[in-house]
mmCIF file of C-alpha atoms and ligand atoms in Angstrom:
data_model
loop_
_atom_site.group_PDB
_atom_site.id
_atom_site.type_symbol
_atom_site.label_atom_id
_atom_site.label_comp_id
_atom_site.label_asym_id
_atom_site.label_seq_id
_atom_site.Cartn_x
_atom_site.Cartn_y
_atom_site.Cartn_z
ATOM 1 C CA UNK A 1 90.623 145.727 101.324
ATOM 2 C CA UNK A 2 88.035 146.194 104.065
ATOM 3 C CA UNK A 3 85.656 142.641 104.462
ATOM 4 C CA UNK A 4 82.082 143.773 105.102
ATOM 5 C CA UNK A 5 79.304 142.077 105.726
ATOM 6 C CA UNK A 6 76.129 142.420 103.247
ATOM 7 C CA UNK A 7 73.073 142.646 105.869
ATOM 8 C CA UNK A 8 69.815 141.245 103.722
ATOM 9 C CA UNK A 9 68.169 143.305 106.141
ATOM 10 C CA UNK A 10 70.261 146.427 106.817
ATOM 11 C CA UNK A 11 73.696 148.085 104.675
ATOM 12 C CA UNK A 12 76.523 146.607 104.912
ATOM 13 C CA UNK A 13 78.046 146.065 108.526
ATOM 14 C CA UNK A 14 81.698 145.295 109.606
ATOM 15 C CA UNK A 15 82.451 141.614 109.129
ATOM 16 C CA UNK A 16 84.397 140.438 112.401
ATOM 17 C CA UNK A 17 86.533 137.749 111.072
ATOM 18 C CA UNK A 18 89.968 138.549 112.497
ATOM 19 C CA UNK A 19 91.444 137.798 109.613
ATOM 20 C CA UNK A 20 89.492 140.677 108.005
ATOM 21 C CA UNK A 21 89.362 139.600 104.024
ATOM 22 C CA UNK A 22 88.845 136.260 103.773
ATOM 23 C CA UNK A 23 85.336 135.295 105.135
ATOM 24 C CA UNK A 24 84.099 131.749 104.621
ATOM 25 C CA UNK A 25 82.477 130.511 101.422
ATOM 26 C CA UNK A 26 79.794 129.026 103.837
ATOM 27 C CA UNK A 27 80.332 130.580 106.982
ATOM 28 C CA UNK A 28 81.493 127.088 108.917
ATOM 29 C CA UNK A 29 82.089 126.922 112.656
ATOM 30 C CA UNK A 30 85.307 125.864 113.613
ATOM 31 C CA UNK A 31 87.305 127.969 111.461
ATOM 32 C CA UNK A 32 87.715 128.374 107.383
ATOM 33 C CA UNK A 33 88.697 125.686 105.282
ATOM 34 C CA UNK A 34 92.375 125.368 104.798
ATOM 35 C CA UNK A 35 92.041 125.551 100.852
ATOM 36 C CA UNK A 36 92.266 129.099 99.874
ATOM 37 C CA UNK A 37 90.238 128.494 96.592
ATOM 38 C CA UNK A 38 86.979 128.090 98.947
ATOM 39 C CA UNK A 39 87.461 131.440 100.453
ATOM 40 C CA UNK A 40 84.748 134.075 99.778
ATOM 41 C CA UNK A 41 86.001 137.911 100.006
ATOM 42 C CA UNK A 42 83.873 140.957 99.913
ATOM 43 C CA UNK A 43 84.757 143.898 97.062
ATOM 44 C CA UNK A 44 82.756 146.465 95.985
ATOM 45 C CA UNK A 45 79.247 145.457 97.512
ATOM 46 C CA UNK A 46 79.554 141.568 96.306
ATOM 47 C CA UNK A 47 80.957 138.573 97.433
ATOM 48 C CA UNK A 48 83.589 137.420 95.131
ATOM 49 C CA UNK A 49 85.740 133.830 95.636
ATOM 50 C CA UNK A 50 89.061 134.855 96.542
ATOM 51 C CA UNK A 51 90.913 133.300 93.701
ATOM 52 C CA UNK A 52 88.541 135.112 90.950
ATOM 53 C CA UNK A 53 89.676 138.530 92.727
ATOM 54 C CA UNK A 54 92.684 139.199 91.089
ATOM 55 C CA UNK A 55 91.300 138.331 87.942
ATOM 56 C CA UNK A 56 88.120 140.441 87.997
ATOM 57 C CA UNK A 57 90.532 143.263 89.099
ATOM 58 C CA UNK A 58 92.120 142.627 85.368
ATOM 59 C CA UNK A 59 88.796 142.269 83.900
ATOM 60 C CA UNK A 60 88.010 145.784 84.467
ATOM 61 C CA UNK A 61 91.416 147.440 83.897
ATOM 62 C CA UNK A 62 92.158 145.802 80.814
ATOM 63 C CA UNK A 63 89.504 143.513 78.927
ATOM 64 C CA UNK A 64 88.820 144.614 75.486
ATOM 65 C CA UNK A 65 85.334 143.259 74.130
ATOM 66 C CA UNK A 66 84.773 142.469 70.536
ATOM 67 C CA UNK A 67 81.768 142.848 68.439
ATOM 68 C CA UNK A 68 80.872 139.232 68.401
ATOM 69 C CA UNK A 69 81.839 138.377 71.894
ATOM 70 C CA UNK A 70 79.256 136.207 73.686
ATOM 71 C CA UNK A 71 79.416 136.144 77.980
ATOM 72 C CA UNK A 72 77.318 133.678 79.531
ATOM 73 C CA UNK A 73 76.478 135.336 83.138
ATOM 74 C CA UNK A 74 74.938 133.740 86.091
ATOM 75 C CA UNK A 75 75.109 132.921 89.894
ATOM 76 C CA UNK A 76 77.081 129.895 91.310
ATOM 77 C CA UNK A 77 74.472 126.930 91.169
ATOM 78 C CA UNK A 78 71.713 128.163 88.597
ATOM 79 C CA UNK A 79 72.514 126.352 85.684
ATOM 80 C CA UNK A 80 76.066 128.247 84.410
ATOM 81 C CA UNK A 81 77.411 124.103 83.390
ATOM 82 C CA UNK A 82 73.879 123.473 81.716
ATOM 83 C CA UNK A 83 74.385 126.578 79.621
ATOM 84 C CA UNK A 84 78.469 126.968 78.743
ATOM 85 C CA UNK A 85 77.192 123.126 77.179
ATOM 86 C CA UNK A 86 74.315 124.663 74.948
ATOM 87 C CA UNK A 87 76.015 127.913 73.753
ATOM 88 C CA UNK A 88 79.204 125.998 73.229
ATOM 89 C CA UNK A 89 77.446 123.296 71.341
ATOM 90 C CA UNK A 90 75.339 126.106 69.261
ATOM 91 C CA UNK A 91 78.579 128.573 68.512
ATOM 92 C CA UNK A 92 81.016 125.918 67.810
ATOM 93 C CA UNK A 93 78.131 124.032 65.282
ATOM 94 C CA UNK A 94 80.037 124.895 62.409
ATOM 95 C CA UNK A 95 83.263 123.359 63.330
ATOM 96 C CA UNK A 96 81.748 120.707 65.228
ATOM 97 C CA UNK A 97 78.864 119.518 63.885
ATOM 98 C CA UNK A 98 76.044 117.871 65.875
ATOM 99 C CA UNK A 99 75.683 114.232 64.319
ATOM 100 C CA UNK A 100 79.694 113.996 64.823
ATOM 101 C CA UNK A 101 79.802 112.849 68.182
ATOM 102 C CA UNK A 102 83.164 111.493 68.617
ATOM 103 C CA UNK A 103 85.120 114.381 67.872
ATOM 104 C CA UNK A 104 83.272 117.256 69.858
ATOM 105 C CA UNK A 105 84.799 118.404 72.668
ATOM 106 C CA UNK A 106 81.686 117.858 74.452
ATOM 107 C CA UNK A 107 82.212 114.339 74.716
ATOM 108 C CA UNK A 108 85.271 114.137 76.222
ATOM 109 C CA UNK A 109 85.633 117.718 78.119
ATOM 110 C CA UNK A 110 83.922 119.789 80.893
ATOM 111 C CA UNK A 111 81.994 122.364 79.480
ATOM 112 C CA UNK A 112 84.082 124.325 81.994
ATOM 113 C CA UNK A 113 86.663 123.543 79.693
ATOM 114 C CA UNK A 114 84.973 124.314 76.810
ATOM 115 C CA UNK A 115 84.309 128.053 77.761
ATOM 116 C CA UNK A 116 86.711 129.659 79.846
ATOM 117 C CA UNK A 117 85.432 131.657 83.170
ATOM 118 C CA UNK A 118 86.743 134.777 82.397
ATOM 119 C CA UNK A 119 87.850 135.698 86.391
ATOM 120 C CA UNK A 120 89.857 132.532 86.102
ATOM 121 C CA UNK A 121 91.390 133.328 82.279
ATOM 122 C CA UNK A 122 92.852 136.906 83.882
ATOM 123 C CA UNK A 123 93.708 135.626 87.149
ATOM 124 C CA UNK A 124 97.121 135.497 86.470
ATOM 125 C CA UNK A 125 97.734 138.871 84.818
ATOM 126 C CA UNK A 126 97.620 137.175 80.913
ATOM 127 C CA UNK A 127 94.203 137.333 80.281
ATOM 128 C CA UNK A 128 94.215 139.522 77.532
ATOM 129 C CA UNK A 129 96.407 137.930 75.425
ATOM 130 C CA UNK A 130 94.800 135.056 75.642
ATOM 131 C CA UNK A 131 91.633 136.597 74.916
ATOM 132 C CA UNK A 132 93.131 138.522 72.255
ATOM 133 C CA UNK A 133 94.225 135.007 70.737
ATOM 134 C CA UNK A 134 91.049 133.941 70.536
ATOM 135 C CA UNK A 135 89.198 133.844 67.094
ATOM 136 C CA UNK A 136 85.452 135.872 66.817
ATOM 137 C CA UNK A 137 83.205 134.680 67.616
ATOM 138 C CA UNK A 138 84.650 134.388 70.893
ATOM 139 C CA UNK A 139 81.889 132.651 73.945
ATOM 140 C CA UNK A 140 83.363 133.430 77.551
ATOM 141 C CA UNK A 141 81.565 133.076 81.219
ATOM 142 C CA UNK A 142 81.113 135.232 84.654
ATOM 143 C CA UNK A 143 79.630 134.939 88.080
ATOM 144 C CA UNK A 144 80.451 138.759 88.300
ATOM 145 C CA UNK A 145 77.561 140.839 89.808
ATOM 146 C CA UNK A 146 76.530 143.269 86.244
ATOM 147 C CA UNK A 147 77.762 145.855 88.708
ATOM 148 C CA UNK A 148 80.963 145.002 88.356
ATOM 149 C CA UNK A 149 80.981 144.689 84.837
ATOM 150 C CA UNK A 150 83.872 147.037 83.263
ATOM 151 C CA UNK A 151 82.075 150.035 81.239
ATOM 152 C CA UNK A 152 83.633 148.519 78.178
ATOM 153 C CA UNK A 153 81.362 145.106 78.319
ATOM 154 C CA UNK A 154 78.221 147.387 79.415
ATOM 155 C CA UNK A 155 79.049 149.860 76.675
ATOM 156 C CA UNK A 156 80.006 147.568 73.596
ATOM 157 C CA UNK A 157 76.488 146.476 71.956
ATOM 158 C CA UNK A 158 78.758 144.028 69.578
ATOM 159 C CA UNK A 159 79.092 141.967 72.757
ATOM 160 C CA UNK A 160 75.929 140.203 73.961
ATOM 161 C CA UNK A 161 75.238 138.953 77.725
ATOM 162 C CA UNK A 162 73.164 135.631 78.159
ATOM 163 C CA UNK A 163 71.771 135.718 81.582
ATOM 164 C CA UNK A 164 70.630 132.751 83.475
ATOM 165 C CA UNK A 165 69.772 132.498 87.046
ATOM 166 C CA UNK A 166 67.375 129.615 89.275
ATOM 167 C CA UNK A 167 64.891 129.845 92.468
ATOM 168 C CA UNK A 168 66.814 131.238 95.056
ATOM 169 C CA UNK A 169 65.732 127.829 97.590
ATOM 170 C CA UNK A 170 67.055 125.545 94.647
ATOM 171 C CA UNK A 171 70.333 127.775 94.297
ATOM 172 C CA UNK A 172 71.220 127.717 98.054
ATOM 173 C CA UNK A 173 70.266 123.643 98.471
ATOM 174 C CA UNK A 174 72.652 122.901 95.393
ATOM 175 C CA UNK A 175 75.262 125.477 96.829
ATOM 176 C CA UNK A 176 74.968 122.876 100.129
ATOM 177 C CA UNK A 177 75.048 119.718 98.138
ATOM 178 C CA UNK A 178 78.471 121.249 96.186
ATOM 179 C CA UNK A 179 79.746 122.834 99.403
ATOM 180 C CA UNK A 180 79.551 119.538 101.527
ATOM 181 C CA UNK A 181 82.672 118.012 99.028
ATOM 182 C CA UNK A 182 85.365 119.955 100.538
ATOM 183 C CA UNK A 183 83.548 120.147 103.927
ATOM 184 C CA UNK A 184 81.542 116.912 104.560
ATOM 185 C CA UNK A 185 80.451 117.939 108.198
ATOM 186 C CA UNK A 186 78.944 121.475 107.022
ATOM 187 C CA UNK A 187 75.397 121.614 108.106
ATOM 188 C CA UNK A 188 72.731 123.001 105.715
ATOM 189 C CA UNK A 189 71.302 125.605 108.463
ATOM 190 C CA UNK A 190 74.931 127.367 107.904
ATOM 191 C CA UNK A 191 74.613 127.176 103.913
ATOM 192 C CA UNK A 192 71.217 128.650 104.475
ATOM 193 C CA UNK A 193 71.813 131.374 107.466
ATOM 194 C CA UNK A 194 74.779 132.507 105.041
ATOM 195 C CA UNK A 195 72.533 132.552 102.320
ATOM 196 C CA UNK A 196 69.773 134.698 104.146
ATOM 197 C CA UNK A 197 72.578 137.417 104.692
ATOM 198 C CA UNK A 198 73.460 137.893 101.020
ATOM 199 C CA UNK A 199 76.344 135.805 101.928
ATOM 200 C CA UNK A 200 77.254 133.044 99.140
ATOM 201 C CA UNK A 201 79.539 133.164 96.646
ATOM 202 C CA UNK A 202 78.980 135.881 94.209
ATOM 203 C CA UNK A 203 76.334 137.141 96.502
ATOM 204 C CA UNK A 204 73.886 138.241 97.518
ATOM 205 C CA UNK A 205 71.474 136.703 94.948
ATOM 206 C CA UNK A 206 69.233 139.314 94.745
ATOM 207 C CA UNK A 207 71.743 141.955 93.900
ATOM 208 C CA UNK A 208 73.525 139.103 91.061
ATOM 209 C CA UNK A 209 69.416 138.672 89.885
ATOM 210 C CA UNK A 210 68.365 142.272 89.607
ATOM 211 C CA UNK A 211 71.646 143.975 88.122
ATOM 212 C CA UNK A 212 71.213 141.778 85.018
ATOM 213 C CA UNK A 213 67.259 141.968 85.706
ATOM 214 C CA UNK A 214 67.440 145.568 85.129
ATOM 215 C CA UNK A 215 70.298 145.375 82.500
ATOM 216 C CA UNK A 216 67.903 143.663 80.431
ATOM 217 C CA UNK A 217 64.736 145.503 80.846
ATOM 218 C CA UNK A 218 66.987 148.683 79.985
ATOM 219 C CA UNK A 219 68.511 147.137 76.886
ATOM 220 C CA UNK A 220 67.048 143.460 75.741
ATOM 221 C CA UNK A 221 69.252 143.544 72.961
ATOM 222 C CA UNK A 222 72.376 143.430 74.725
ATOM 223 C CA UNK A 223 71.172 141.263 77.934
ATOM 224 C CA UNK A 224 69.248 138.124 77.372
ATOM 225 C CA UNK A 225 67.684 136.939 80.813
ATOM 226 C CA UNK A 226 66.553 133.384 80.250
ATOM 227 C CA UNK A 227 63.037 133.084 81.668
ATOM 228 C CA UNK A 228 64.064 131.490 85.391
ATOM 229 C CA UNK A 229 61.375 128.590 84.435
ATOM 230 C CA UNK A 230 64.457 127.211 82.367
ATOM 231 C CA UNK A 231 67.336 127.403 84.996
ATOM 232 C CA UNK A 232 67.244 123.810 86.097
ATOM 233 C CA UNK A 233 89.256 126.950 83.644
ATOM 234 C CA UNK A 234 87.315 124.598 86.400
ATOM 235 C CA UNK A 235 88.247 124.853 90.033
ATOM 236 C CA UNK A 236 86.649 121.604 91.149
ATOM 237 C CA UNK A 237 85.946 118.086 90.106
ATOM 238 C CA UNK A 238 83.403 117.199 87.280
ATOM 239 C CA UNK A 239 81.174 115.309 89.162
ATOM 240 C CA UNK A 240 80.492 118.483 91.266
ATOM 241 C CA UNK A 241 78.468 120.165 89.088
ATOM 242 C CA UNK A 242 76.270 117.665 88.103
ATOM 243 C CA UNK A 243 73.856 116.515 90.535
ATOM 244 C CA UNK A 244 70.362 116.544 90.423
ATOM 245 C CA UNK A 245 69.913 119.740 88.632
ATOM 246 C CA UNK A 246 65.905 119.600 89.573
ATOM 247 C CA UNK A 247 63.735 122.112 90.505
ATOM 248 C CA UNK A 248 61.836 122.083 94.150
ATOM 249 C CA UNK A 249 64.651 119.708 95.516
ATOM 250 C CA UNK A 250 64.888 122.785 98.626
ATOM 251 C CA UNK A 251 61.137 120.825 99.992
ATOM 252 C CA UNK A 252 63.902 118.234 100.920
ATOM 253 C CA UNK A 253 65.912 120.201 103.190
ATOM 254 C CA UNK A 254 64.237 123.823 104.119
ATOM 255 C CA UNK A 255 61.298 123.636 106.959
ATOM 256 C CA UNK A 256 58.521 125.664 105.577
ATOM 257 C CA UNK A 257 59.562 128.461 108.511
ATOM 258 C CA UNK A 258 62.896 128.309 106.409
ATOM 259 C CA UNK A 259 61.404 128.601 102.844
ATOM 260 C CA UNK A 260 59.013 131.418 103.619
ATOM 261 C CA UNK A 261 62.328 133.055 105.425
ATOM 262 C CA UNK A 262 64.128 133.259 102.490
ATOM 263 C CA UNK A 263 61.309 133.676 100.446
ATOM 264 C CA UNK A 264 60.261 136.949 102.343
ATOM 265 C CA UNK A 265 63.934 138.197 101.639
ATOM 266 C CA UNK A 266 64.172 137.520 98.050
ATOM 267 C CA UNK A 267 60.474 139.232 97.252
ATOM 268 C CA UNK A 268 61.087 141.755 99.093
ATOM 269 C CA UNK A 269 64.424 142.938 97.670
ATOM 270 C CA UNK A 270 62.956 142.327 94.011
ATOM 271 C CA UNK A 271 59.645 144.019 94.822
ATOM 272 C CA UNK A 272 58.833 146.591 92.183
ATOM 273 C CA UNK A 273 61.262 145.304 89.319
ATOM 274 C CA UNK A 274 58.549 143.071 88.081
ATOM 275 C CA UNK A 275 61.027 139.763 88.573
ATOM 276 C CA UNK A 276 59.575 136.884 90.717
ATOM 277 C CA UNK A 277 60.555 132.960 91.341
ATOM 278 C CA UNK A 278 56.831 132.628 92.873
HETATM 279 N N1 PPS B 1 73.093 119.592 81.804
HETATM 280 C C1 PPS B 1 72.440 119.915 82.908
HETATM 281 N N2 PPS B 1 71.109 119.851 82.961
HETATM 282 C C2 PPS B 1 70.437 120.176 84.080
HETATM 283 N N3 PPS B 1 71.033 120.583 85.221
HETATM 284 C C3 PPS B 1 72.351 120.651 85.214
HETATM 285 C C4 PPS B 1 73.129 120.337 84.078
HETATM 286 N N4 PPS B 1 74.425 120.554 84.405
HETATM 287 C C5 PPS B 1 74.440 120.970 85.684
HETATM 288 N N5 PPS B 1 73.190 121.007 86.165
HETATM 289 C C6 PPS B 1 72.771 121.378 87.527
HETATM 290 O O1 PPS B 1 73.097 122.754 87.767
HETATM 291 C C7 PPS B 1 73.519 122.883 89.112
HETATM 292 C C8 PPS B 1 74.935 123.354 89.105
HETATM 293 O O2 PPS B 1 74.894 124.708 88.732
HETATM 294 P P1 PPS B 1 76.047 125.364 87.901
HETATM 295 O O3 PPS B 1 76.315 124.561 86.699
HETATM 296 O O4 PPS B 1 75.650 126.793 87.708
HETATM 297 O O5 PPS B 1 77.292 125.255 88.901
HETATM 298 S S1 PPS B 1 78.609 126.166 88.792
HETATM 299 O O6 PPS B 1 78.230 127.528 89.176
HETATM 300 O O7 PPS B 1 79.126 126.092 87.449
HETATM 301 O O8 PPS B 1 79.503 125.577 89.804
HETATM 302 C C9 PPS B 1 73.384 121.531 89.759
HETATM 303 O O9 PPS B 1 72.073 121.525 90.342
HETATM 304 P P2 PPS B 1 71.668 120.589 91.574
HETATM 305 O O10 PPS B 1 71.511 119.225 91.003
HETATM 306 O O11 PPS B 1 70.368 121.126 92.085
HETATM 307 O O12 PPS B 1 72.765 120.659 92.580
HETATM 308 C C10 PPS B 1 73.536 120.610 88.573
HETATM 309 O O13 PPS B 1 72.982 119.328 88.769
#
């Protein structure tokens, strides 16, 4: 697989890591980080995290959707923990009811652990039979780009997408903040230059923003995109994905010079499709 790099300004343009696939997830000097599951590889267009690769490769050959099915979308850092809580609270009501406290999984489990990424639930080739052994109504989660969707989700209107994303400047300062436990020297200018060149995890933003954008305009019964206003198997530790979950906390690290940088970018990619974080 060729590693490109995703211009925000131009297409995309050979990436020169020597190493070819395996990119940074935030671009560090001095070399990637010697855990594998932070690595960041491009494939087809978007920036995937290496160890979801193999499973969104089995995603589109092989995942069967059911009328019923319920797949909770959204980019790294906008809110995905927030929202695998609420649906799983709402579609597991009847079995767990919301006054019985001590037994719901909620109060002793990660909502990670609650609703399965599905990258991660086909990453080792058995992902269908586990999904398969799931009872209906079954509630699952992506960071995939909608472009990269199999034909079989966009095509099945049994199975419903709930979309949520966050302000771009919020997304890339909690990306930082989340970034900074496995590398505690990274500096935010790298997250942010990265960021700038479509180049975090499950980037670029814009593309992850407007392919469900657009999915929804086309068909609002399939794709629910939460109005942004409400954005705020696990890899990492819990405490990483539960910070501040605020919204302006990007005054506190981005110059103005960098804010109306990024800002530039992200209107002018979703110019025209009538989505805005202004
Ligand atoms: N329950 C709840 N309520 C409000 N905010 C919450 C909640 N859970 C997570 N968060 C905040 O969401 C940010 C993490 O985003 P994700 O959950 O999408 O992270 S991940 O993609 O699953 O790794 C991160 O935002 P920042 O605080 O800005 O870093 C979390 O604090």
């Amino acid at each position: 697989m060729a590693a490109t790099k995703q211009s925000a300004g131009a297409g995309p343009v050979p990436f020169k890591d020597s190493a070819g696939a395996v990119p940074l997830i935030t671009i560090v000097p001095g070399g990637r980080p010697s855990d594998p599951k932070l690595w960041v590889c491009c494939y087809q267009g978007t920036w995937v995290m290496a160890p979801h690769l193999p499973g969104i490769v089995s995603i589109q050959q092989s995942f069967a959707p059911r009328r019923g099915d319920v797949v909770l979308a959204s980019p790294p850092k906008c809110g995905t923990t927030w929202l695998k809580a609420l649906a799983f609270a709402t579609m597991a009501r009847g079995a767990y009811p919301p006054g019985d406290v001590e037994r719901h999984p909620l109060s002793r489990l990660n909502p990670h652990d609650c609703v399965p990424f599905m990258e991660m639930l086909f990453a080792d080739g058995s992902g269908s039979g586990k999904m398969d052994a799931l009872p209906s109504p079954r509630l699952m989660a992506t960071h995939m780009h909608h472009s990269l969707l199999p034909p079989s989700i966009k095509e099945n209107a049994g199975c419903k997408i709930i979309y949520i994303c966050r302000e771009p400047k919020d997304m890339v300062v909690s990306l930082w903040h989340f970034s900074r436990r496995a590398r505690p020297d990274l500096a935010f200018s790298d997250t942010f230059e990265a960021a700038c060149e479509g180049m975090s995890p499950n980037g670029p933003i814009w593309d992850h923003v407007l392919g469900y954008w657009n999915a929804s305009k086309a068909n609002p019964e399939k794709v629910l995109f939460l109005n942004p206003e409400t954005g705020s198997g696990s890899l990492f530790g819990n405490d990483w994905y539960f910070r501040k979950g605020g919204v302006g906390d990007w005054m506190n690290h981005m110059t103005p010079d960098m804010a109306r940088r990024l800002d530039a970018i992200v209107d002018e990619k979703l110019r025209g499709s009538g989505l805005s974080f202004a």
